[in-house]
PDB file of C-alpha atoms in Angstrom:
ATOM      1  CA  MET A 964      -6.193 110.960 -44.615  1.00 46.00           C
ATOM      2  CA  THR A 965      -8.586 110.215 -47.463  1.00 49.00           C
ATOM      3  CA  SER A 966      -7.687 109.154 -50.977  1.00 52.00           C
ATOM      4  CA  THR A 967      -8.593 112.639 -52.265  1.00 62.00           C
ATOM      5  CA  ALA A 968      -5.964 114.394 -50.138  1.00 82.00           C
ATOM      6  CA  PRO A 969      -3.278 114.322 -52.878  1.00 79.00           C
ATOM      7  CA  GLN A 970      -5.816 115.736 -55.347  1.00 79.00           C
ATOM      8  CA  THR A 971      -6.770 118.434 -52.862  1.00 89.00           C
ATOM      9  CA  ASP A 972      -3.097 119.224 -52.251  1.00 89.00           C
ATOM     10  CA  GLN A 973      -2.581 119.532 -56.023  1.00 92.00           C
ATOM     11  CA  ALA A 974      -5.637 121.765 -56.326  1.00 92.00           C
ATOM     12  CA  ILE A 975      -4.391 124.021 -53.520  1.00 93.00           C
ATOM     13  CA  ALA A 976      -0.938 124.204 -55.133  1.00 94.00           C
ATOM     14  CA  GLY A 977      -2.559 125.103 -58.450  1.00 94.00           C
ATOM     15  CA  ALA A 978      -4.687 127.755 -56.758  1.00 93.00           C
ATOM     16  CA  ALA A 979      -1.594 129.239 -55.094  1.00 94.00           C
ATOM     17  CA  VAL A 980       0.166 129.520 -58.458  1.00 96.00           C
ATOM     18  CA  ALA A 981      -2.945 131.009 -60.087  1.00 94.00           C
ATOM     19  CA  LEU A 982      -3.374 133.559 -57.275  1.00 94.00           C
ATOM     20  CA  ASN A 983       0.277 134.535 -57.643  1.00 94.00           C
ATOM     21  CA  THR A 984      -0.218 135.098 -61.368  1.00 95.00           C
ATOM     22  CA  ALA A 985      -3.401 137.111 -60.766  1.00 93.00           C
ATOM     23  CA  GLY A 986      -1.759 139.135 -57.994  1.00 91.00           C
ATOM     24  CA  CYS A 987       1.309 139.877 -60.092  1.00 94.00           C
ATOM     25  CA  TRP A 988      -0.936 141.085 -62.925  1.00 94.00           C
ATOM     26  CA  LEU A 989      -3.132 143.216 -60.647  1.00 90.00           C
ATOM     27  CA  LEU A 990      -0.199 144.693 -58.731  1.00 88.00           C
ATOM     28  CA  SER A 991       2.127 145.214 -61.693  1.00 92.00           C
ATOM     29  CA  PRO A 992       3.113 148.824 -62.319  1.00 90.00           C
ATOM     30  CA  ALA A 993       1.791 148.624 -65.889  1.00 92.00           C
ATOM     31  CA  THR A 994      -1.649 147.410 -64.774  1.00 93.00           C
ATOM     32  CA  LYS A 995      -1.782 149.970 -61.972  1.00 90.00           C
ATOM     33  CA  ARG A 996      -0.873 152.771 -64.396  1.00 91.00           C
ATOM     34  CA  ARG A 997      -3.476 151.645 -66.929  1.00 93.00           C
ATOM     35  CA  ILE A 998      -6.242 151.397 -64.335  1.00 93.00           C
ATOM     36  CA  ALA A 999      -5.261 154.722 -62.750  1.00 92.00           C
ATOM     37  CA  ALA A1000      -5.237 156.464 -66.134  1.00 93.00           C
ATOM     38  CA  GLU A1001      -8.615 155.004 -67.060  1.00 93.00           C
ATOM     39  CA  ALA A1002     -10.064 156.122 -63.727  1.00 93.00           C
ATOM     40  CA  GLY A1003      -8.520 159.592 -64.049  1.00 93.00           C
ATOM     41  CA  LEU A1004      -6.371 159.129 -60.942  1.00 93.00           C
ATOM     42  CA  THR A1005      -3.306 161.309 -60.474  1.00 93.00           C
ATOM     43  CA  LEU A1006      -1.782 160.334 -57.122  1.00 92.00           C
ATOM     44  CA  PRO A1007       0.774 157.504 -56.748  1.00 91.00           C
ATOM     45  CA  ALA A1008      -0.808 154.032 -56.822  1.00 87.00           C
ATOM     46  CA  GLY A1009       0.143 153.330 -53.209  1.00 87.00           C
ATOM     47  CA  ASP A1010      -1.979 156.256 -52.095  1.00 92.00           C
ATOM     48  CA  TYR A1011      -5.068 154.591 -53.522  1.00 91.00           C
ATOM     49  CA  THR A1012      -4.149 151.335 -51.809  1.00 89.00           C
ATOM     50  CA  LEU A1013      -4.076 153.224 -48.517  1.00 93.00           C
ATOM     51  CA  LEU A1014      -7.380 154.914 -49.394  1.00 95.00           C
ATOM     52  CA  THR A1015      -9.033 151.516 -49.937  1.00 94.00           C
ATOM     53  CA  GLN A1016      -7.734 150.331 -46.557  1.00 92.00           C
ATOM     54  CA  ILE A1017      -8.974 153.450 -44.779  1.00 95.00           C
ATOM     55  CA  ASP A1018     -12.354 152.923 -46.433  1.00 96.00           C
ATOM     56  CA  ARG A1019     -12.410 149.301 -45.305  1.00 92.00           C
ATOM     57  CA  TRP A1020     -11.732 150.002 -41.621  1.00 91.00           C
ATOM     58  CA  GLN A1021     -12.870 153.596 -41.083  1.00 94.00           C
ATOM     59  CA  PRO A1022     -12.817 155.516 -38.929  1.00 95.00           C
ATOM     60  CA  VAL A1023      -9.407 154.160 -38.072  1.00 95.00           C
ATOM     61  CA  ARG A1024      -6.089 155.198 -36.573  1.00 94.00           C
ATOM     62  CA  LEU A1025      -3.159 155.140 -38.964  1.00 91.00           C
ATOM     63  CA  SER A1026      -1.265 153.037 -36.439  1.00 90.00           C
ATOM     64  CA  THR A1027      -3.946 150.346 -36.828  1.00 91.00           C
ATOM     65  CA  ILE A1028      -3.601 150.390 -40.614  1.00 91.00           C
ATOM     66  CA  ALA A1029       0.185 150.242 -40.312  1.00 91.00           C
ATOM     67  CA  GLU A1030      -0.120 147.177 -38.072  1.00 90.00           C
ATOM     68  CA  ARG A1031      -2.534 145.461 -40.461  1.00 86.00           C
ATOM     69  CA  LEU A1032      -0.386 146.238 -43.501  1.00 85.00           C
ATOM     70  CA  GLU A1033       2.771 145.371 -41.547  1.00 87.00           C
ATOM     71  CA  VAL A1034       4.493 148.665 -42.377  1.00 91.00           C
ATOM     72  CA  ASP A1035       6.013 151.380 -40.239  1.00 93.00           C
ATOM     73  CA  ARG A1036       3.463 154.062 -39.382  1.00 90.00           C
ATOM     74  CA  SER A1037       5.857 156.782 -40.515  1.00 91.00           C
ATOM     75  CA  SER A1038       5.796 155.349 -44.044  1.00 91.00           C
ATOM     76  CA  LEU A1039       2.084 156.227 -44.227  1.00 93.00           C
ATOM     77  CA  SER A1040       2.590 159.901 -43.363  1.00 91.00           C
ATOM     78  CA  PRO A1041       3.406 161.180 -46.886  1.00 94.00           C
ATOM     79  CA  GLN A1042       0.532 159.195 -48.387  1.00 94.00           C
ATOM     80  CA  THR A1043      -1.860 160.401 -45.714  1.00 95.00           C
ATOM     81  CA  GLN A1044      -0.794 164.003 -46.319  1.00 95.00           C
ATOM     82  CA  ARG A1045      -1.390 163.675 -50.077  1.00 96.00           C
ATOM     83  CA  LEU A1046      -4.809 162.053 -49.543  1.00 97.00           C
ATOM     84  CA  ALA A1047      -5.809 164.790 -47.086  1.00 97.00           C
ATOM     85  CA  SER A1048      -4.515 167.567 -49.372  1.00 97.00           C
ATOM     86  CA  ALA A1049      -6.493 166.075 -52.265  1.00 97.00           C
ATOM     87  CA  GLY A1050      -9.641 166.128 -50.107  1.00 97.00           C
ATOM     88  CA  LEU A1051      -9.974 162.333 -50.141  1.00 98.00           C
ATOM     89  CA  ILE A1052      -9.708 161.758 -46.379  1.00 98.00           C
ATOM     90  CA  LEU A1053     -10.480 163.654 -43.193  1.00 97.00           C
ATOM     91  CA  ARG A1054      -8.536 163.589 -39.957  1.00 95.00           C
ATOM     92  CA  LEU A1055     -10.741 163.498 -36.871  1.00 94.00           C
ATOM     93  CA  PRO A1056      -9.958 163.506 -33.162  1.00 93.00           C
ATOM     94  CA  ASP A1057     -10.179 160.054 -31.612  1.00 91.00           C
ATOM     95  CA  PRO A1058     -12.984 160.272 -29.013  1.00 91.00           C
ATOM     96  CA  LEU A1059     -11.213 157.628 -26.901  1.00 90.00           C
ATOM     97  CA  ASP A1060      -7.827 159.378 -26.961  1.00 89.00           C
ATOM     98  CA  HIS A1061      -7.787 163.080 -27.812  1.00 85.00           C
ATOM     99  CA  ARG A1062      -4.052 162.930 -28.537  1.00 87.00           C
ATOM    100  CA  ALA A1063      -4.697 160.507 -31.406  1.00 87.00           C
ATOM    101  CA  GLN A1064      -6.412 160.983 -34.748  1.00 91.00           C
ATOM    102  CA  LEU A1065      -8.756 158.875 -36.791  1.00 95.00           C
ATOM    103  CA  VAL A1066      -8.999 159.066 -40.555  1.00 97.00           C
ATOM    104  CA  GLU A1067     -11.996 158.439 -42.770  1.00 97.00           C
ATOM    105  CA  VAL A1068     -12.812 158.743 -46.455  1.00 98.00           C
ATOM    106  CA  THR A1069     -14.641 161.861 -47.637  1.00 98.00           C
ATOM    107  CA  GLU A1070     -17.456 161.943 -50.181  1.00 98.00           C
ATOM    108  CA  GLN A1071     -14.890 162.959 -52.801  1.00 97.00           C
ATOM    109  CA  GLY A1072     -12.737 160.011 -51.709  1.00 97.00           C
ATOM    110  CA  HIS A1073     -15.690 157.662 -52.179  1.00 98.00           C
ATOM    111  CA  GLU A1074     -16.216 159.041 -55.698  1.00 97.00           C
ATOM    112  CA  VAL A1075     -12.553 158.354 -56.483  1.00 96.00           C
ATOM    113  CA  LEU A1076     -12.862 154.822 -55.097  1.00 97.00           C
ATOM    114  CA  GLU A1077     -15.947 154.214 -57.254  1.00 97.00           C
ATOM    115  CA  ARG A1078     -13.960 155.224 -60.344  1.00 96.00           C
ATOM    116  CA  LEU A1079     -11.056 153.023 -59.247  1.00 95.00           C
ATOM    117  CA  TRP A1080     -13.255 149.955 -58.667  1.00 95.00           C
ATOM    118  CA  ALA A1081     -15.081 150.545 -61.969  1.00 96.00           C
ATOM    119  CA  ALA A1082     -11.757 150.676 -63.848  1.00 95.00           C
ATOM    120  CA  ARG A1083     -10.531 147.528 -62.070  1.00 94.00           C
ATOM    121  CA  SER A1084     -13.812 145.796 -62.898  1.00 95.00           C
ATOM    122  CA  ARG A1085     -13.480 146.716 -66.573  1.00 96.00           C
ATOM    123  CA  ALA A1086      -9.901 145.393 -66.631  1.00 94.00           C
ATOM    124  CA  LEU A1087     -11.064 142.109 -65.106  1.00 95.00           C
ATOM    125  CA  ALA A1088     -14.040 141.951 -67.474  1.00 96.00           C
ATOM    126  CA  GLU A1089     -11.591 142.061 -70.395  1.00 95.00           C
ATOM    127  CA  LEU A1090      -9.790 139.017 -68.991  1.00 94.00           C
ATOM    128  CA  VAL A1091     -12.940 136.929 -68.619  1.00 96.00           C
ATOM    129  CA  ALA A1092     -14.733 138.228 -71.720  1.00 96.00           C
ATOM    130  CA  GLY A1093     -14.839 134.786 -73.352  1.00 97.00           C
ATOM    131  CA  TRP A1094     -15.955 132.938 -70.243  1.00 97.00           C
ATOM    132  CA  ALA A1095     -19.403 131.447 -69.708  1.00 97.00           C
ATOM    133  CA  ALA A1096     -21.552 133.443 -67.282  1.00 97.00           C
ATOM    134  CA  GLU A1097     -21.699 130.562 -64.807  1.00 97.00           C
ATOM    135  CA  ASP A1098     -17.887 130.398 -64.738  1.00 97.00           C
ATOM    136  CA  VAL A1099     -17.700 134.126 -63.928  1.00 96.00           C
ATOM    137  CA  HIS A1100     -20.262 133.633 -61.141  1.00 97.00           C
ATOM    138  CA  ARG A1101     -18.322 130.638 -59.804  1.00 96.00           C
ATOM    139  CA  LEU A1102     -15.101 132.667 -59.833  1.00 95.00           C
ATOM    140  CA  THR A1103     -16.826 135.511 -57.982  1.00 95.00           C
ATOM    141  CA  ALA A1104     -18.310 133.187 -55.365  1.00 96.00           C
ATOM    142  CA  SER A1105     -14.952 131.497 -54.810  1.00 94.00           C
ATOM    143  CA  LEU A1106     -13.072 134.788 -54.496  1.00 94.00           C
ATOM    144  CA  VAL A1107     -15.687 136.197 -52.123  1.00 94.00           C
ATOM    145  CA  SER A1108     -15.336 133.063 -49.972  1.00 95.00           C
ATOM    146  CA  LEU A1109     -11.552 133.401 -50.030  1.00 94.00           C
ATOM    147  CA  ALA A1110     -11.785 137.084 -49.048  1.00 90.00           C
ATOM    148  CA  GLU A1111     -14.110 136.173 -46.178  1.00 93.00           C
ATOM    149  CA  SER A1112     -11.612 133.551 -44.976  1.00 93.00           C
ATOM    150  CA  ILE A1113      -8.834 136.145 -45.141  1.00 87.00           C
ATOM    151  CA  ASP A1114     -10.946 138.659 -43.212  1.00 84.00           C
ATOM    152  CA  ALA A1115     -11.867 136.051 -40.595  1.00 86.00           C
ATOM    153  CA  ARG A1116      -8.231 135.105 -40.119  1.00 83.00           C
ATOM    154  CA  ALA A1117      -7.163 138.748 -39.909  1.00 72.00           C
ATOM    155  CA  HIS A1118      -9.894 139.371 -37.338  1.00 66.00           C
ATOM    156  CA  ARG A1119      -8.751 136.379 -35.237  1.00 69.00           C
ATOM    157  CA  THR A1120      -5.082 137.288 -35.375  1.00 62.00           C
ATOM    158  CA  GLY A1121      -5.476 141.067 -35.420  1.00 56.00           C
ATOM    159  CA  ALA A1122      -3.421 141.257 -38.636  1.00 54.00           C
TER     160      ALA A1122
END
């Protein structure tokens, strides 16, 4: 172990606390309501979370999303029905198993996601409004790297 290990451990602990704070802010009902209202969204917030996951992995079976989100597949049924009824997703036959269905985001769904991401970006921009440009770029690069590490781990473990 090097002499910087305690400093690294402290930095990681600080990052964990900061990510918790950021996650609690982003996932709080008040923040979700504000972002949804600004984006003109009318469905429950969880529906849009599912929509982003479908977009990320599409075309995809709902059972795969349920596994990755670690939820029971049946809990996704009401959300999936609302997204389909709103014209945000399509259900397609799975070419590998005609008994199963795949879901994918429609053009209208992509438009909704664009509004959602724009509203989230504006909310984040408010938080970093006083920051130097290089600090915003450093934050972005670090978060992109973290997201890539998360994706790589999820790919390795199937979660």
